[in-house]
Tab-separated table of C-alpha atoms in Angstrom:
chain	number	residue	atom	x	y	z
A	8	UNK	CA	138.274	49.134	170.962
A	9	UNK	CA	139.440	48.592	174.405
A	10	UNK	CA	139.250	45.090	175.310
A	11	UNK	CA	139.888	42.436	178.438
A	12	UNK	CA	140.740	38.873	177.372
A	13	UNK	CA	140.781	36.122	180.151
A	14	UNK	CA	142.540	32.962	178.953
A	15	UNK	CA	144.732	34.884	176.731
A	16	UNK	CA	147.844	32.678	177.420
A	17	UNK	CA	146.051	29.946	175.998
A	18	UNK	CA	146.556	28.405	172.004
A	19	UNK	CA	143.119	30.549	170.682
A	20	UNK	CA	143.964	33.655	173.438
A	21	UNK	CA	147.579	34.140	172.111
A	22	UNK	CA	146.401	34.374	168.342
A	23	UNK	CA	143.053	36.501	169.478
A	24	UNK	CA	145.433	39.090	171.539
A	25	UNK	CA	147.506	39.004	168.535
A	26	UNK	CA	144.794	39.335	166.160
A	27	UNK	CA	143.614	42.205	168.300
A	28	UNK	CA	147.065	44.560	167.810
A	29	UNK	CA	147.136	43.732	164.669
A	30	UNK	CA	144.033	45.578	164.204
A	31	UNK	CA	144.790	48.210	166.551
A	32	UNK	CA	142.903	47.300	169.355
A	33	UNK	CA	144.463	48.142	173.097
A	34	UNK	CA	144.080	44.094	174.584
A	35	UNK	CA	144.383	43.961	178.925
A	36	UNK	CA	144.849	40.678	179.581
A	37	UNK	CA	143.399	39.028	182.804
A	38	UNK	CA	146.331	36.861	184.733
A	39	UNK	CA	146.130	34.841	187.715
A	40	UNK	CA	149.459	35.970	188.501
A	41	UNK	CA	150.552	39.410	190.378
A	42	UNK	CA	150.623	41.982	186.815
A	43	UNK	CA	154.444	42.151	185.910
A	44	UNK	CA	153.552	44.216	182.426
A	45	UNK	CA	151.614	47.505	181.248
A	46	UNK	CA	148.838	45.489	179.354
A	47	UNK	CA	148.384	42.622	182.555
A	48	UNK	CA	146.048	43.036	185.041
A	49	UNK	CA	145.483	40.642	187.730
A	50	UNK	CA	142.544	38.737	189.342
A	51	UNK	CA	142.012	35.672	191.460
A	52	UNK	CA	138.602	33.780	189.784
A	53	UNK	CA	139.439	30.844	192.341
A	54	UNK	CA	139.108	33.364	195.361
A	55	UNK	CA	136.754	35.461	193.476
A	56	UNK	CA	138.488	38.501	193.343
A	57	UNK	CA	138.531	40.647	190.061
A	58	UNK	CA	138.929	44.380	190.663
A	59	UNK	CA	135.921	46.426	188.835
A	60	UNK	CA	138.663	48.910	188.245
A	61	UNK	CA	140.165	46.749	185.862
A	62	UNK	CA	137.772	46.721	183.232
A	63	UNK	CA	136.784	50.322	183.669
A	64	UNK	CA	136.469	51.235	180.104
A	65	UNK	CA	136.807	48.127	177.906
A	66	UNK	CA	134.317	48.321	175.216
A	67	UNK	CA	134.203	44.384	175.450
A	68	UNK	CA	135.552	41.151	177.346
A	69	UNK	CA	136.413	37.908	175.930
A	70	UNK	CA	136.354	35.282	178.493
A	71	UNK	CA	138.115	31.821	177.089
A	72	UNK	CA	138.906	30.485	181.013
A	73	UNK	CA	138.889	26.576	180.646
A	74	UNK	CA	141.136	23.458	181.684
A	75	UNK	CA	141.640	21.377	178.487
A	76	UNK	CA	138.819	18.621	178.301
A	77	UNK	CA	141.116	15.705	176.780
A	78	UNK	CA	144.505	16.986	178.763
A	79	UNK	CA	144.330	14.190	181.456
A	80	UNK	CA	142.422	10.972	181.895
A	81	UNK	CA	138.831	11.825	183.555
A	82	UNK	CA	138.959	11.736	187.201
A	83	UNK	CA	136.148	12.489	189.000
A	84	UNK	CA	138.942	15.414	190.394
A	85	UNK	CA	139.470	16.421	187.100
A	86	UNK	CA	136.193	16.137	185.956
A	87	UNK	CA	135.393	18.855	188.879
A	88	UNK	CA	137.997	20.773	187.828
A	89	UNK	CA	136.333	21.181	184.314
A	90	UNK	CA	133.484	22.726	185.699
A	91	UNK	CA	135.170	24.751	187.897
A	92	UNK	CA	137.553	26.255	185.652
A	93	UNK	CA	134.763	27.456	183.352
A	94	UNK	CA	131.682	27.983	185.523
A	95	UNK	CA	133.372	29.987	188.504
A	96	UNK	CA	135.476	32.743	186.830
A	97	UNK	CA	132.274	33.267	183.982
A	98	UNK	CA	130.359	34.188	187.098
A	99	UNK	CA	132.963	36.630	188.063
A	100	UNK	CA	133.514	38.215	184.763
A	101	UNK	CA	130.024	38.699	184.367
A	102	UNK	CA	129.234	40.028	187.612
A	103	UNK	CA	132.087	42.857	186.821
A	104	UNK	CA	130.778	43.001	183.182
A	105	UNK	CA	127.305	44.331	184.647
A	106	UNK	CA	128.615	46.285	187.636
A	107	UNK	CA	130.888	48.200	184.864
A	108	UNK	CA	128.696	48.679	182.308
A	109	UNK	CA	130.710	46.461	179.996
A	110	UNK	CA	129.098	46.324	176.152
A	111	UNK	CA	130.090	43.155	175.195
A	112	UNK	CA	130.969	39.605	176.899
A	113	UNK	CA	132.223	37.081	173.841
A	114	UNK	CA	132.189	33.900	176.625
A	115	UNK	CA	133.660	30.690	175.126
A	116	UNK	CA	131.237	27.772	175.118
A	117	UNK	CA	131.940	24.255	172.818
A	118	UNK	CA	129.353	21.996	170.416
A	119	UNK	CA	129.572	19.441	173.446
A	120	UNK	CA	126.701	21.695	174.317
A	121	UNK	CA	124.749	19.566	172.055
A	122	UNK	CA	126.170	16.051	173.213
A	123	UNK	CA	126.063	13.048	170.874
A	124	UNK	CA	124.116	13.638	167.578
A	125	UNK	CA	124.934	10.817	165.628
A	126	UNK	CA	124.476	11.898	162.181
A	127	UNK	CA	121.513	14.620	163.188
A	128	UNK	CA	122.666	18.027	161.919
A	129	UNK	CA	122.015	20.686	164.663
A	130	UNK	CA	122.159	24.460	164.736
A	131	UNK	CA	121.782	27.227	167.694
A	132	UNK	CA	118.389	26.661	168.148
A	133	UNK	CA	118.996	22.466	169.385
A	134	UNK	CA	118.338	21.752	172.893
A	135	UNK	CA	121.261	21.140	175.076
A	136	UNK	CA	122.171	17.300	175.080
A	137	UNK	CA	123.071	14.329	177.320
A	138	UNK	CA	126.244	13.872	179.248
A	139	UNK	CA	129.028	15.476	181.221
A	140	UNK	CA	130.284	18.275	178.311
A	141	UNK	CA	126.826	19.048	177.622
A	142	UNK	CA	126.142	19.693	181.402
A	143	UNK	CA	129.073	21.290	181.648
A	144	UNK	CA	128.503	23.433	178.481
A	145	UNK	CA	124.950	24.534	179.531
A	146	UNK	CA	126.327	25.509	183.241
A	147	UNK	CA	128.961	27.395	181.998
A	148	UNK	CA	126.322	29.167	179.469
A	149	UNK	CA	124.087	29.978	181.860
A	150	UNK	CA	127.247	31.829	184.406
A	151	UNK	CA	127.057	34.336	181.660
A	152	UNK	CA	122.918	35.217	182.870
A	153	UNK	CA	123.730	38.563	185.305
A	154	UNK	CA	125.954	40.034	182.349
A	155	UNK	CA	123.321	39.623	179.779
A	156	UNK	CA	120.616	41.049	182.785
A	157	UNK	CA	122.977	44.081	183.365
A	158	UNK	CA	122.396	44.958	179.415
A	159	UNK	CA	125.634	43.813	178.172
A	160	UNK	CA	125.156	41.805	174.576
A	161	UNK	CA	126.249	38.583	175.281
A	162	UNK	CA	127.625	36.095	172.329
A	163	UNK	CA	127.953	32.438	173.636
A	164	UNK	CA	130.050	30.431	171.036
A	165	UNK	CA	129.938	27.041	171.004
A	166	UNK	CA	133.599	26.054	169.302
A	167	UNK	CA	134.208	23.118	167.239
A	168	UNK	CA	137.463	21.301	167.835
A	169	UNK	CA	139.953	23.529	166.607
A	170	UNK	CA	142.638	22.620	164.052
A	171	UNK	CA	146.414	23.885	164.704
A	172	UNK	CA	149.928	21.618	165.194
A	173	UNK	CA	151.013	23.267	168.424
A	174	UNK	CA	148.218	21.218	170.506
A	175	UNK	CA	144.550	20.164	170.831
A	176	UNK	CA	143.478	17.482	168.761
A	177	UNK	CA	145.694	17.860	165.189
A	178	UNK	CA	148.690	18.505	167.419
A	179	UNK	CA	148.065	15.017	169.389
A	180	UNK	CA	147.536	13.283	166.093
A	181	UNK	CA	149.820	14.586	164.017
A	182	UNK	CA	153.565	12.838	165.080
A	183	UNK	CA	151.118	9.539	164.655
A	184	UNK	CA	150.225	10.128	161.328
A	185	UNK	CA	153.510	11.261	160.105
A	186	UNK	CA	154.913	7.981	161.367
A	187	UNK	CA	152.023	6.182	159.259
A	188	UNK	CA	150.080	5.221	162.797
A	189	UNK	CA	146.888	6.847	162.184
A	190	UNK	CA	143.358	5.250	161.521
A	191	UNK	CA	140.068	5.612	162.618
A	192	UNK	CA	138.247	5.765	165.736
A	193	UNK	CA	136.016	3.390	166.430
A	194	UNK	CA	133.403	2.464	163.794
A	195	UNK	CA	134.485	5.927	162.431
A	196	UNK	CA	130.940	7.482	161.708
A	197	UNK	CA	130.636	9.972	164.596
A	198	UNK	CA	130.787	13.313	163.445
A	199	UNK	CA	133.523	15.993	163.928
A	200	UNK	CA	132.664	19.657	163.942
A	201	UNK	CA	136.051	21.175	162.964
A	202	UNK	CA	137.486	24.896	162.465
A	203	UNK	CA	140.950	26.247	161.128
A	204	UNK	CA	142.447	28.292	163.972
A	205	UNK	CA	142.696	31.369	161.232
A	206	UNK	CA	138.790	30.985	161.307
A	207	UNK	CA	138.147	30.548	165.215
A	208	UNK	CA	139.960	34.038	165.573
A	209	UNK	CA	138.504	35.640	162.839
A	210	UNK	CA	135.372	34.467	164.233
A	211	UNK	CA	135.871	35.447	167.801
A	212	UNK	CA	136.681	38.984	166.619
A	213	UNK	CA	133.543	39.083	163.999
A	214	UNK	CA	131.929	38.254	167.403
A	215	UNK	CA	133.349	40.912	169.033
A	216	UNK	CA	132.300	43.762	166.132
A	217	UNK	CA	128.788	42.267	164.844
A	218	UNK	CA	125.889	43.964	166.577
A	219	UNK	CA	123.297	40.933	165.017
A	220	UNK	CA	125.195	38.394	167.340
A	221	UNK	CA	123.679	37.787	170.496
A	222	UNK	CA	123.120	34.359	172.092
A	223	UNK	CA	124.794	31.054	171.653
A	224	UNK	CA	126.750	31.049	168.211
A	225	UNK	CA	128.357	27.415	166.468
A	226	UNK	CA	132.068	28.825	166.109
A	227	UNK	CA	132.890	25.708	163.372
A	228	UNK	CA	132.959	24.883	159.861
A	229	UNK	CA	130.529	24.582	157.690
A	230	UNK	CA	131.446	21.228	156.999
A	231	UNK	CA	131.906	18.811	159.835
A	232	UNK	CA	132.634	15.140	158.812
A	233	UNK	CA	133.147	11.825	159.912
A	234	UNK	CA	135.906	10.756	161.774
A	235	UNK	CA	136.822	8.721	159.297
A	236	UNK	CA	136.664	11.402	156.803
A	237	UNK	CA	138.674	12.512	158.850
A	238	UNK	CA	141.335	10.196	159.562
A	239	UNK	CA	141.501	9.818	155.527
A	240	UNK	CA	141.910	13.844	154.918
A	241	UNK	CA	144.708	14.187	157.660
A	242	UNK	CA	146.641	11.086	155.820
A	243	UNK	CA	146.251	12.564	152.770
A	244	UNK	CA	147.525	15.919	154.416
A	245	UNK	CA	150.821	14.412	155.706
A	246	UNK	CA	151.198	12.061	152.348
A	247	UNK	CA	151.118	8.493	154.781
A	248	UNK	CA	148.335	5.754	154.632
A	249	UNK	CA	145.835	5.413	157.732
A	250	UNK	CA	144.995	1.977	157.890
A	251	UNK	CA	144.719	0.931	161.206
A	252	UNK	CA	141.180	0.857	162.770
A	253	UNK	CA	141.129	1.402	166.780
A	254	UNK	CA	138.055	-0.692	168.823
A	255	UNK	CA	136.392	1.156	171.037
A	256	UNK	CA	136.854	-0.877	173.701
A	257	UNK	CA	140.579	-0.286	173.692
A	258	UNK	CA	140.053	3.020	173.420
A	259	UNK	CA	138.002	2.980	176.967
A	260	UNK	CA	140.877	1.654	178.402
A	261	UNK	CA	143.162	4.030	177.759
A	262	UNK	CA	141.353	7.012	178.078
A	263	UNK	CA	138.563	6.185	180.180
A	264	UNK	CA	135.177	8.094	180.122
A	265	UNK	CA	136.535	10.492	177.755
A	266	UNK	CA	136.587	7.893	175.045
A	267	UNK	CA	132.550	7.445	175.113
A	268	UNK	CA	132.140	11.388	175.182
A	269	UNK	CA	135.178	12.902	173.462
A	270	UNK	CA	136.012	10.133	170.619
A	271	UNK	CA	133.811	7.937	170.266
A	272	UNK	CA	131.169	10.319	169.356
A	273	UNK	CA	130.803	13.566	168.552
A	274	UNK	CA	128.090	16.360	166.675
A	275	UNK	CA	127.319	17.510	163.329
A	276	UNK	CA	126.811	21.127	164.290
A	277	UNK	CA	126.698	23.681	161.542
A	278	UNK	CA	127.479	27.603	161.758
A	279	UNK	CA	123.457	29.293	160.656
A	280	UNK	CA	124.062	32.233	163.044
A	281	UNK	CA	127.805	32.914	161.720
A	282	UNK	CA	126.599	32.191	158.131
A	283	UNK	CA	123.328	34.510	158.974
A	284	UNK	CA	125.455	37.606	159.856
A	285	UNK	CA	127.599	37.283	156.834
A	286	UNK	CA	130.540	35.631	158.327
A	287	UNK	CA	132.661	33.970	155.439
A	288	UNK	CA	135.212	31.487	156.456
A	289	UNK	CA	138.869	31.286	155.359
A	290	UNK	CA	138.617	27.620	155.029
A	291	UNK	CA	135.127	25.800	153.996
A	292	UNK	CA	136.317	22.010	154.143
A	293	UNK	CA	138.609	19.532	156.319
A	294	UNK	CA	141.382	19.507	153.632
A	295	UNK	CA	141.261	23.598	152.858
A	296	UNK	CA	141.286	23.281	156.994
A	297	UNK	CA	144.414	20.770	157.763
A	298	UNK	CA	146.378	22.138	154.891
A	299	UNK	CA	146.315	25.710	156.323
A	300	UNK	CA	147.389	23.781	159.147
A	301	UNK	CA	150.075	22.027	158.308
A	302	UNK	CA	151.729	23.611	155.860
């Protein structure tokens, strides 16, 4: 296949691309950036300029276009640059996905789709929820409308946090626990919907190739857990105790309105569509997950 990845330079676009080669695939990857190499080409989603010539041919796009949601504290700057980093250049793409003819848009989307479920378990067909992710989540969804009107199947998947050392979550958390600092969140009993970076790729790409996938698809686990599940399966991953408990209300002063949304609770998502199509998953529980992880 011939395929266009925006957000390849990310954590999950550098293994996808790779993931790609290694299966032969010819990868052109979307920079913001004049194109300084035979695989680049470049666009401008802030301006609004993507050249239709550029995905002339691609049996697919992967759009994964996205400032990181717990990078900086929650400005209302920030905030706006959330949205705009993920509902402006899905527009684009999917604009030039009908106009070409594109098959295929795999658009990234996250479980904050579904806000804070407690402890109710929720699959594809839940109703977006409450809150800025899940606004953000549905807006972003619903930039990906004119691609799925020009004919192109669309795949919307709604990722978990994803578990790998060199950032997100696990990478935050890990110097902490190695130094014997971690503990749980809170009262600990919002959920986590988790996935091993080896599975997010694997996933992304079973997106790509599975006709049966159209529509939002959970890209997680088939186990979420607690957070203080959790916090106990990391300790025991890194061979230190986690006994330290942090309040929420010291949380919210640190890290503002991203505590209430981003730590302090959470959903207990599960992956029916993945599971439907006959996905299987490299790593089916939090420990399988963090040890792949860490090594």
């Amino acid at each position: 296949m011939r395929i266009g990845v925006a957000g390849s330079s990310g954590l999950i676009g550098t293994a996808l691309v790779a993931a790609l080669r290694a299966e032969r695939h010819t990868v052109l990857r979307l920079v913001r950036r004049r194109a300084q190499a035979p695989d680049e080409r470049g666009w401008d989603p802030v301006k609004g300029l993507l050249d239709p010539a550029h995905l002339d041919g691609c049996d697919a796009v992967v759009n994964l276009c996205g400032a990181g949601i717990g990078d900086r504290r929650w400005t209302g700057a920030y905030k706006q640059e959330i949205r705009d980093s993920r509902v402006g250049p899905t527009e684009l793409l999917a604009d030039v996905v009908a106009a070409t003819r594109v098959p295929v848009l795999v658009n990234a989307s996250a479980v904050g789709f579904y806000g804070d479920t407690e402890g109710r378990v929720v699959d594809e067909s839940a109703p977006a929820g409450r809150g800025f992710l899940a606004d953000v989540c549905r807006d972003w969804e619903r930039a990906t409308t004119r691609a799925a009107a020009g004919g192109a199947r669309v795949v919307r998947v709604r990722s978990g946090v994803v578990l790998t050392p060199r950032g997100g979550t696990l990478g935050k958390l890990l110097p902490l626990y190695r130094l014997g600092l971690g503990g749980r969140l809170g009262s600990g009993r919002q959920y986590i919907t988790w996935i091993s970076l080896e599975d997010e790729v694997r996933g992304l790409v079973h997106a790509l190739t599975d006709r049966t996938l159209d529509g939002p698809v959970n890209l997680c686990g088939p186990a979420p857990v607690t957070n203080a599940q959790f916090s106990s399966s990391l300790a025991r991953a890194v061979h230190r105790p986690a006994p330290w408990a942090i309040p929420g209300f010291a949380l919210s002063a640190v890290l503002g309105e991203f505590a209430g949304e981003g730590a302090l609770t959470g959903q207990r998502a599960i992956p029916r569509e993945l599971e439907r199509s006959g996905f299987t998953f490299a790593h089916n529980t939090i420990g399988e997950a963090l040890a792949a992880a860490i090594g």
